[in-house]
Amino acid sequence: MCSARSTRSKEERGQNRRVISMQLETLLSHESRLAQENLTYASENRFLRETVHFYQFTTQDNALLDDEGTDVGI
């Protein structure tokens, strides 16, 4: 025969498991969202680096031309 104390203890363990399960689900959801955001930011960062590289390349290329548009060489 189960005592009231034993029954209460089992109920508390069950509640604790449910709370922990909900917390774990929430954490996994946040982790998934953050991973997706990280991929987005990494892609944007790559695009910006390529844009800067292209700008630097074209600026350097234009610096090699004189005012008349002829190549002055290096």
mmCIF file of C-alpha atoms in Angstrom:
data_model
loop_
_atom_site.group_PDB
_atom_site.id
_atom_site.type_symbol
_atom_site.label_atom_id
_atom_site.label_comp_id
_atom_site.label_asym_id
_atom_site.label_seq_id
_atom_site.Cartn_x
_atom_site.Cartn_y
_atom_site.Cartn_z
ATOM 1 C CA MET A 1 0.000 0.000 0.000
ATOM 2 C CA CYS A 2 1.356 3.385 -1.025
ATOM 3 C CA SER A 3 1.530 6.100 1.555
ATOM 4 C CA ALA A 4 0.445 9.675 0.839
ATOM 5 C CA ARG A 5 4.064 10.767 1.041
ATOM 6 C CA SER A 6 5.134 8.200 -1.569
ATOM 7 C CA THR A 7 2.301 9.218 -3.892
ATOM 8 C CA ARG A 8 3.172 12.911 -3.530
ATOM 9 C CA SER A 9 6.832 12.145 -4.245
ATOM 10 C CA LYS A 10 5.913 10.261 -7.443
ATOM 11 C CA GLU A 11 3.673 13.142 -8.544
ATOM 12 C CA GLU A 12 6.479 15.641 -7.933
ATOM 13 C CA ARG A 13 8.907 13.534 -9.951
ATOM 14 C CA GLY A 14 6.385 13.355 -12.777
ATOM 15 C CA GLN A 15 5.887 17.125 -12.690
ATOM 16 C CA ASN A 16 9.643 17.681 -12.604
ATOM 17 C CA ARG A 17 10.081 15.444 -15.648
ATOM 18 C CA ARG A 18 7.399 17.382 -17.546
ATOM 19 C CA VAL A 19 9.007 20.723 -16.660
ATOM 20 C CA ILE A 20 12.451 19.473 -17.669
ATOM 21 C CA SER A 21 11.040 18.082 -20.906
ATOM 22 C CA MET A 22 9.388 21.425 -21.717
ATOM 23 C CA GLN A 23 12.610 23.298 -20.914
ATOM 24 C CA LEU A 24 14.590 20.957 -23.148
ATOM 25 C CA GLU A 25 12.119 21.435 -26.013
ATOM 26 C CA THR A 26 12.368 25.217 -25.577
ATOM 27 C CA LEU A 27 16.171 25.104 -25.568
ATOM 28 C CA LEU A 28 16.249 22.940 -28.687
ATOM 29 C CA SER A 29 13.863 25.325 -30.413
ATOM 30 C CA HIS A 30 16.060 28.301 -29.508
ATOM 31 C CA GLU A 31 19.165 26.440 -30.633
ATOM 32 C CA SER A 32 17.569 25.709 -33.999
ATOM 33 C CA ARG A 33 16.511 29.342 -34.440
ATOM 34 C CA LEU A 34 19.982 30.605 -33.503
ATOM 35 C CA ALA A 35 21.651 28.155 -35.887
ATOM 36 C CA GLN A 36 19.424 29.431 -38.709
ATOM 37 C CA GLU A 37 20.205 33.051 -37.815
ATOM 38 C CA ASN A 38 23.909 32.190 -37.777
ATOM 39 C CA LEU A 39 23.668 30.769 -41.305
ATOM 40 C CA THR A 40 21.907 33.926 -42.475
ATOM 41 C CA TYR A 41 24.508 36.209 -40.901
ATOM 42 C CA ALA A 42 27.361 34.105 -42.305
ATOM 43 C CA SER A 43 25.869 34.406 -45.784
ATOM 44 C CA GLU A 44 25.416 38.168 -45.411
ATOM 45 C CA ASN A 45 28.973 38.476 -44.092
ATOM 46 C CA ARG A 46 30.333 36.564 -47.099
ATOM 47 C CA PHE A 47 28.400 38.840 -49.475
ATOM 48 C CA LEU A 48 29.738 41.963 -47.755
ATOM 49 C CA ARG A 49 33.330 40.675 -47.867
ATOM 50 C CA GLU A 50 32.962 39.930 -51.586
ATOM 51 C CA THR A 51 31.502 43.407 -52.153
ATOM 52 C CA VAL A 52 34.417 45.050 -50.333
ATOM 53 C CA HIS A 53 36.902 42.908 -52.263
ATOM 54 C CA PHE A 54 35.264 43.856 -55.578
ATOM 55 C CA TYR A 55 35.258 47.539 -54.624
ATOM 56 C CA GLN A 56 38.941 47.402 -53.654
ATOM 57 C CA PHE A 57 39.787 45.579 -56.873
ATOM 58 C CA THR A 58 37.940 48.068 -59.107
ATOM 59 C CA THR A 59 39.336 51.042 -57.189
ATOM 60 C CA GLN A 60 42.866 49.704 -57.587
ATOM 61 C CA ASP A 61 42.208 49.030 -61.284
ATOM 62 C CA ASN A 62 40.962 52.599 -61.813
ATOM 63 C CA ALA A 63 44.031 54.008 -60.056
ATOM 64 C CA LEU A 64 46.183 52.443 -62.770
ATOM 65 C CA LEU A 65 44.488 54.534 -65.451
ATOM 66 C CA ASP A 66 45.547 58.108 -66.127
ATOM 67 C CA ASP A 67 43.129 60.976 -66.713
ATOM 68 C CA GLU A 68 42.826 60.153 -70.439
ATOM 69 C CA GLY A 69 41.789 56.593 -69.720
ATOM 70 C CA THR A 70 44.992 54.967 -70.913
ATOM 71 C CA ASP A 71 46.734 52.263 -68.958
ATOM 72 C CA VAL A 72 49.813 53.628 -67.186
ATOM 73 C CA GLY A 73 51.008 50.197 -66.081
ATOM 74 C CA ILE A 74 52.691 49.231 -62.857
#
